[in-house]
XYZ file of C-alpha atoms in Angstrom:
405
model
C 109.640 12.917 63.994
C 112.251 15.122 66.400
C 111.010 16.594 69.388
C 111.486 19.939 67.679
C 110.195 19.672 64.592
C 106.976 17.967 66.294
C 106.806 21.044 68.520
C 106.907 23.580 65.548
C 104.414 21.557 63.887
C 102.047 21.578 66.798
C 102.606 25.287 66.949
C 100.942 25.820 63.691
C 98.053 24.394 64.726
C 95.968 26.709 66.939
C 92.912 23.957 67.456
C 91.813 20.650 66.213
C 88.288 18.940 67.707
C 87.103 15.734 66.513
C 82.892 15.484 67.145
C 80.304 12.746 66.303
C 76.973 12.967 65.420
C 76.088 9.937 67.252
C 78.750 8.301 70.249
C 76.889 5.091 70.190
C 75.187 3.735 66.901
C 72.602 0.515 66.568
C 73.152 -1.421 63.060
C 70.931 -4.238 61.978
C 70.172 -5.991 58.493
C 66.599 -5.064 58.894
C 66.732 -1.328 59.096
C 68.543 1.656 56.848
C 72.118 1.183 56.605
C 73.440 3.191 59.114
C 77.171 5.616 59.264
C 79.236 7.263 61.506
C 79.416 10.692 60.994
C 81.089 13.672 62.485
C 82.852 16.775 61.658
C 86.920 17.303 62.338
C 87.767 21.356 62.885
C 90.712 21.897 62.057
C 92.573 25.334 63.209
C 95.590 26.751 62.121
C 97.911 29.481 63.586
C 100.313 29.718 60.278
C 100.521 28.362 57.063
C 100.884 24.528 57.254
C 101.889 21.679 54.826
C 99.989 18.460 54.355
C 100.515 15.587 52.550
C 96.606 14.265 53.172
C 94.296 14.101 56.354
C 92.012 11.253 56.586
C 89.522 9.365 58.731
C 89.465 6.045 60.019
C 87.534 3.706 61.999
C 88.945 1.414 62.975
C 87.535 -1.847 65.427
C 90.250 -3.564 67.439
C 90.172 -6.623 70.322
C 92.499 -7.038 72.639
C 92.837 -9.117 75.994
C 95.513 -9.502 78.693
C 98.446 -12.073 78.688
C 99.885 -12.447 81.943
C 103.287 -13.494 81.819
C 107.052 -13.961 83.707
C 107.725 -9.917 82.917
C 104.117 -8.696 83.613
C 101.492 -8.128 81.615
C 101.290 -8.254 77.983
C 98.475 -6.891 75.402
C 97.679 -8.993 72.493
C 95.551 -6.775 70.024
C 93.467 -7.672 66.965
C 92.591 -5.369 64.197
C 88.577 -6.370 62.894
C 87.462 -3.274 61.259
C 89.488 -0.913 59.162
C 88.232 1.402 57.051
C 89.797 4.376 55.852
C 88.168 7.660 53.850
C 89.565 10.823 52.714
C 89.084 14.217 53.712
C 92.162 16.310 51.817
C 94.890 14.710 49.815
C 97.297 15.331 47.161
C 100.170 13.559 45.481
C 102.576 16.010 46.417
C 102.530 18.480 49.466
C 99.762 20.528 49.537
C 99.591 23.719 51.925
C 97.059 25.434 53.856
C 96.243 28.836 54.803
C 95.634 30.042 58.103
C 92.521 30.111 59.663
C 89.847 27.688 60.308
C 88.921 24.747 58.518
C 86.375 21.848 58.726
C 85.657 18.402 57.392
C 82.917 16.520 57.174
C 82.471 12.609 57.175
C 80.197 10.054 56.409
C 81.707 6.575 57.010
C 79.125 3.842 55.726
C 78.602 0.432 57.746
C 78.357 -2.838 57.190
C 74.789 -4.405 58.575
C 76.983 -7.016 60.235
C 79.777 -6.072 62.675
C 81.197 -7.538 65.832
C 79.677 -5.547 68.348
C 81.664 -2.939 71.146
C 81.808 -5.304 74.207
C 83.215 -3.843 77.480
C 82.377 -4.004 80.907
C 84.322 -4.398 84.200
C 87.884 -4.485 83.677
C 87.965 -5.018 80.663
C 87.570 -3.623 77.272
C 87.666 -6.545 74.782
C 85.845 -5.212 71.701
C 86.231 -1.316 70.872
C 85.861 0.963 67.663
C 87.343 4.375 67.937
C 87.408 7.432 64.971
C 90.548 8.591 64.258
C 91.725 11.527 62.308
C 95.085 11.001 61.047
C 96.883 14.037 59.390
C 100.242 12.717 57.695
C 103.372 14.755 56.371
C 106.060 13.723 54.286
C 108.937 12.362 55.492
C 107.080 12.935 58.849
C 105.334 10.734 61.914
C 101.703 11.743 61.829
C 99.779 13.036 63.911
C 96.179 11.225 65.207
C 92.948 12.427 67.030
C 91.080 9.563 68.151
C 87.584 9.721 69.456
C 85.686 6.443 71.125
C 82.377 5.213 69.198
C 80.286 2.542 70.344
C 78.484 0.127 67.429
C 75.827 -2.689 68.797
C 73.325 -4.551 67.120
C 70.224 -4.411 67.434
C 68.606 -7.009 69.057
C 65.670 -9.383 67.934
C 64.109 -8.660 71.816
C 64.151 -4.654 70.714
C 62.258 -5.413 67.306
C 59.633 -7.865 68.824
C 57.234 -5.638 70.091
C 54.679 -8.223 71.078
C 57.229 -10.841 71.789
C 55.983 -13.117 74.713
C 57.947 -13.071 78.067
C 59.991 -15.874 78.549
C 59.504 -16.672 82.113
C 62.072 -19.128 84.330
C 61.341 -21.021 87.451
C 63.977 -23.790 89.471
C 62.263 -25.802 92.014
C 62.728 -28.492 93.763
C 63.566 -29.900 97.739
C 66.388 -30.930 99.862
C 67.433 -34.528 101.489
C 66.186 -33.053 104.529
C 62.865 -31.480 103.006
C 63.121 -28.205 102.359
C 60.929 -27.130 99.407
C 61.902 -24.306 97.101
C 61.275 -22.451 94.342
C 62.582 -19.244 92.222
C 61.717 -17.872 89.397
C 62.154 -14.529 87.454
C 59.372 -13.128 84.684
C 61.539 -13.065 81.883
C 65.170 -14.975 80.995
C 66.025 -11.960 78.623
C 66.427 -9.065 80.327
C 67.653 -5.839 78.795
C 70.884 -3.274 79.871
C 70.872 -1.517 83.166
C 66.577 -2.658 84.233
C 65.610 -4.010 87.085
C 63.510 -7.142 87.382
C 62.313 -9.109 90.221
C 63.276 -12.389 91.387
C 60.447 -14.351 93.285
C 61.211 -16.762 96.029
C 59.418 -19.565 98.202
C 61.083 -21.633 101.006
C 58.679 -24.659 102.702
C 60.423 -26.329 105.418
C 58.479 -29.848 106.419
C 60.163 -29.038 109.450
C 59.042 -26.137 112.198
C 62.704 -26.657 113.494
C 64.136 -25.591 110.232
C 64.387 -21.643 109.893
C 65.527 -19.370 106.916
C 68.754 -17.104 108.125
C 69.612 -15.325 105.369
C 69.360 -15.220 101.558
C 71.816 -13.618 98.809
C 70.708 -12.612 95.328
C 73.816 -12.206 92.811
C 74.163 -11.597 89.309
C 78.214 -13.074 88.136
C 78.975 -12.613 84.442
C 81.333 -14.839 82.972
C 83.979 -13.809 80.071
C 85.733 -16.059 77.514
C 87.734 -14.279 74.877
C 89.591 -16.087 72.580
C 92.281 -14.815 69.726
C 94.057 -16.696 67.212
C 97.841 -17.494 68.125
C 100.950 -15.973 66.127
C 102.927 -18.646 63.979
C 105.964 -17.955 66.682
C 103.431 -19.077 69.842
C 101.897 -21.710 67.966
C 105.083 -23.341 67.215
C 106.732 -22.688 70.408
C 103.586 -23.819 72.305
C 101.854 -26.093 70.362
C 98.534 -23.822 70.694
C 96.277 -22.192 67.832
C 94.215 -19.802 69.998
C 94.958 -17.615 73.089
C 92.612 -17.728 75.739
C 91.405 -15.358 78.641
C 88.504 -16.119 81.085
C 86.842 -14.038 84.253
C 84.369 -14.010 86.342
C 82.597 -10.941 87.917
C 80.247 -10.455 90.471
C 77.819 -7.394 89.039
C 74.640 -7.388 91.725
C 74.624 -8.655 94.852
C 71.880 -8.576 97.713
C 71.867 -10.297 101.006
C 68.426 -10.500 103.172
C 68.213 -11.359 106.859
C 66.253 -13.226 108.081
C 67.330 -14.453 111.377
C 66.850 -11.165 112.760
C 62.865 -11.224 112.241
C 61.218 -8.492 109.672
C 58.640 -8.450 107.676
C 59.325 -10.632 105.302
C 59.223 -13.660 108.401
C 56.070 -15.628 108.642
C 53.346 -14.474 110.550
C 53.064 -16.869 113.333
C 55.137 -20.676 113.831
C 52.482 -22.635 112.525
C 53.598 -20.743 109.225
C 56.592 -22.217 108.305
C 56.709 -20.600 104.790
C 58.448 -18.011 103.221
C 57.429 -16.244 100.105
C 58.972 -12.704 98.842
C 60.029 -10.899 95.940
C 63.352 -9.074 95.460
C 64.482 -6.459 92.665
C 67.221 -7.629 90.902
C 68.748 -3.632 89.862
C 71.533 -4.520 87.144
C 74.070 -1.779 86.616
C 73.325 1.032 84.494
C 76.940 2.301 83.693
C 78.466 0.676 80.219
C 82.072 -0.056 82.092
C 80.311 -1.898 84.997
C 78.434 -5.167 83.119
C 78.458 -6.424 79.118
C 75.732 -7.743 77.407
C 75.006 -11.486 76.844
C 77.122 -12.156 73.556
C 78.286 -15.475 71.936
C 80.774 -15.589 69.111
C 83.448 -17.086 67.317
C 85.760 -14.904 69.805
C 83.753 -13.899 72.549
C 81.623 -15.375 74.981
C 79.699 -13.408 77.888
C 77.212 -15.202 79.853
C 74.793 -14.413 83.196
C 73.615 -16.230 85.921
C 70.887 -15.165 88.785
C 72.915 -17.504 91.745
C 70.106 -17.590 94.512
C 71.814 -19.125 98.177
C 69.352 -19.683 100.776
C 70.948 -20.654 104.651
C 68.573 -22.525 106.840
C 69.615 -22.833 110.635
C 68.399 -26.064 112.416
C 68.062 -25.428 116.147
C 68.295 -29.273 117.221
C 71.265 -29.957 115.127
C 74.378 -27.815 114.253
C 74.142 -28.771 110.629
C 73.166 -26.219 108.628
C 71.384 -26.418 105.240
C 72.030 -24.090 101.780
C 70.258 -24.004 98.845
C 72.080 -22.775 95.611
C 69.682 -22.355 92.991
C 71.266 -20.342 89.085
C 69.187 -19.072 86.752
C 71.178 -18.368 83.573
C 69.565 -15.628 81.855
C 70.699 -13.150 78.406
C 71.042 -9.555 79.060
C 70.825 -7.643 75.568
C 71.593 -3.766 75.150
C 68.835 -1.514 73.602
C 69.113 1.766 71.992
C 68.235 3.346 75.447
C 71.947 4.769 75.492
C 72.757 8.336 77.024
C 74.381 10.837 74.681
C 77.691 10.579 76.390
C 78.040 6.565 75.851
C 78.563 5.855 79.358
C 75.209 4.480 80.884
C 72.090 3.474 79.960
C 68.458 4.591 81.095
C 67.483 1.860 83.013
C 63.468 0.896 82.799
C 61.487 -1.876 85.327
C 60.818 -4.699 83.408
C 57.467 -5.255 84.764
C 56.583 -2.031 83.544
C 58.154 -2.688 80.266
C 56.126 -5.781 80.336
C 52.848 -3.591 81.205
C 53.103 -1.525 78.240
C 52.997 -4.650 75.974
C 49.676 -5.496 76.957
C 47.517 -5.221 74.172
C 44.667 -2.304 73.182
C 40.708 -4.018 74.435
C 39.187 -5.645 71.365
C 36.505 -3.535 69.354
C 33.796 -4.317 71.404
C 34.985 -3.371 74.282
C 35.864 0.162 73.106
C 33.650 3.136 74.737
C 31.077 4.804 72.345
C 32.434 7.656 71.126
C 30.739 11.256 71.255
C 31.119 13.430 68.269
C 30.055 17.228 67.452
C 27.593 16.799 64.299
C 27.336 18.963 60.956
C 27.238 22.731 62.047
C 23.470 22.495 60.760
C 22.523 20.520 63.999
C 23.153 23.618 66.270
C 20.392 24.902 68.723
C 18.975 28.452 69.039
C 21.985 29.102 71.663
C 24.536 28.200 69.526
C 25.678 25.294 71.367
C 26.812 22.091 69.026
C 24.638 19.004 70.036
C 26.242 15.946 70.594
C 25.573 12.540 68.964
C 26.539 9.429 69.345
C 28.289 6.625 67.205
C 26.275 3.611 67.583
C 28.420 1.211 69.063
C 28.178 -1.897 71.829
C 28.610 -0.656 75.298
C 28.589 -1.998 78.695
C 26.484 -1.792 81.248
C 28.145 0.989 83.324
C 28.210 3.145 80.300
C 24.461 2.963 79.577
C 23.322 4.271 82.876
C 25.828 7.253 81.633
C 23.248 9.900 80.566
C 23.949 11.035 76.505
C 22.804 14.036 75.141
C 21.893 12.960 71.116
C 20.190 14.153 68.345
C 16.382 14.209 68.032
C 14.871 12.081 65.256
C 14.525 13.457 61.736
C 10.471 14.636 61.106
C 8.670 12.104 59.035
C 8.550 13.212 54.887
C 4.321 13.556 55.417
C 5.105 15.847 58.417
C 8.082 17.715 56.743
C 5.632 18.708 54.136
């Protein structure tokens, strides 16, 4: 379209805004099929002509390609559907004013999931609103949506933790051992990582330690005919590695975490792990035919040896899945972040029946004194020994028949 014939056209339109009910959207084959919905307002300043305005969503990867000339984009359509909001096989004209349309744009329960994260934006779906002329370029609002599934961790209520632990010693006998209460982990909590260091040696002391969380990335797309006869290759391939937490702890400088005295030689503390709560910072564990996102907890102990100048490191990784959860803020850039210990807390289990406490009830309005004051009674029920000593005010027995007569 000409510069000035776009400018005219954009002069007839006073306002357009493109909203969404939802800006980030959990699907699963388990639940209600789900949509994306929204509303397009549409404003116009003078009569316009259309030829149809529609909505798409559309899902797209795309990676990096570094190369002699810079940096090229390779993108990947996966999702396309389109639906119709005003058409006609021949122009069609609208009056000024302002107009809206609604949408409803069904989902599949399966769907590659949005996957982005620091520097990089490999999976996204966006809503666009495409408004075409004849004979003319169209013109395209776009807003971002974010579509996840949800994840068997999120249904499982009662699911067990899954707890990890890496021990073991050193040639030069240093024991060890880390562990974290649960290998699944989900977006933007914090969880602790518990550590012990045993030296057999009182000459052996713990400097420093550093807690980090590195996500690795593996996106794969298929090659173009061109590239894979040129290069002999059927996929293109692009791999990082990013450091999303990391913690270091002194030692050497004495705290509390040192042992008490030197006939201690041991070292036990915990450390929150606090994973990042914005969506552009870290990506969920995800394994696919074209992507692959994986964490590790990378634990590095230094010990310092004050007869020798050798020094001694332990390494210890924990790989472990991080899984998003429906815990998403309105505007789709960060998640509400929980503890996971608390999380784990609140799965514990109501007492058995037994156990309950007897319960005190307000009897039949009949059973009411000369002051008007409901008597209490109570359920008969089992009851520990700390609640019988609890004085209970309960009903008097019912008169005998010879008596009540």
């Amino acid at each position: 379209m000409p510069v000035e014939a776009l400018t005219m056209f954009r002069k007839q339109i006073a306002s357009s805004n493109l909203s969404l009910d939802q800006s980030c959207i959990f699907i699963s084959e388990e639940t209600a099929p789900c949509s994306v919905s929204g509303k397009f307002n549409l404003s116009l300043a003078h009569e316009a002509s259309f030829k149809s305005i529609k909505v798409r969503l559309r899902g797209t990867m795309a990676i990096a390609i570094e190369g002699i000339l810079g940096t090229d984009y390779r993108e990947q359509v996966t999702f396309d559907h389109n639906q119709a909001l005003a058409s006609s096989k021949t122009n069609f004209r609208m009056p000024p004013g302002d107009h809206a349309f609604l949408f409803d744009i069904p989902l599949p329960c399966k769907l590659l999931e949005t996957v982005t994260g620091p520097k990089h934006q490999y999976h996204t779906y966006r809503v666009d609103v495409v408004i075409e002329r004849r004979l003319k370029s169209d013109l395209v609002i776009s807003h971002p949506v974010r579509i996840y599934q949800i994840s068997d961790f999120n249904t499982s209520y009662m699911r067990p933790s899954s707890p990890l632990t890496l021990e073991g010693h050193t040639d030069n006998g240093v024991q060890y051992c880390v562990s974290i209460t649960d290998r699944n982990v989900p977006f933007g909590c914090t969880f602790p990582v518990e550590c012990w260091f045993a030296p057999l040696s009182k000459d052996i002391k713990l400097n420093a330690v550093t807690i980090k969380v590195i996500e690795k990335q593996t996106v794969r797309l298929e090659a173009t005919a061109s590239e894979s006869v040129r290069h002999n290759i059927h996929f293109i391939t692009e791999a990082h590695s990013q450091t999303v937490f990391s913690e270091s702890l002194d030692f050497a400088q004495g705290g509390d975490q040192n042992p008490d005295n030197d006939s201690d030689i041991e070292w036990r503390f915990m450390q929150p792990v606090c994973l990042p709560k914005r969506l552009d910072s870290c990506s969920q564990s995800i394994s696919n035919k074209h992507i692959k996102i994986s964490h590790d907890l990378v634990v590095t102990a230094q010990f310092g040896n004050g007869t020798e100048q050798k020094a001694t490191q332990i390494k210890s990784v924990l790989p472990f899945k991080i899984y998003m959860t429906p815990n998403v803020t309105n505007d789709g850039a960060s998640a509400h972040g929980q503890d996971i210990q608390q999380m784990q807390s609140n799965r514990t289990p109501p007492p058995a029946y037994i156990d309950h406490f007897s319960d005190l009830v307000v009897p039949d309005a009949t059973d009411v004194d000369i002051f008007d004051h409901p008597m209490l009674t109570e359920i008969s029920s089992p009851r520990s020994s700390s609640e019988q000593s609890t004085p209970v005010l309960a009903v008097p027995p019912a008169p005998l028949y010879e008596q009540a007569v």
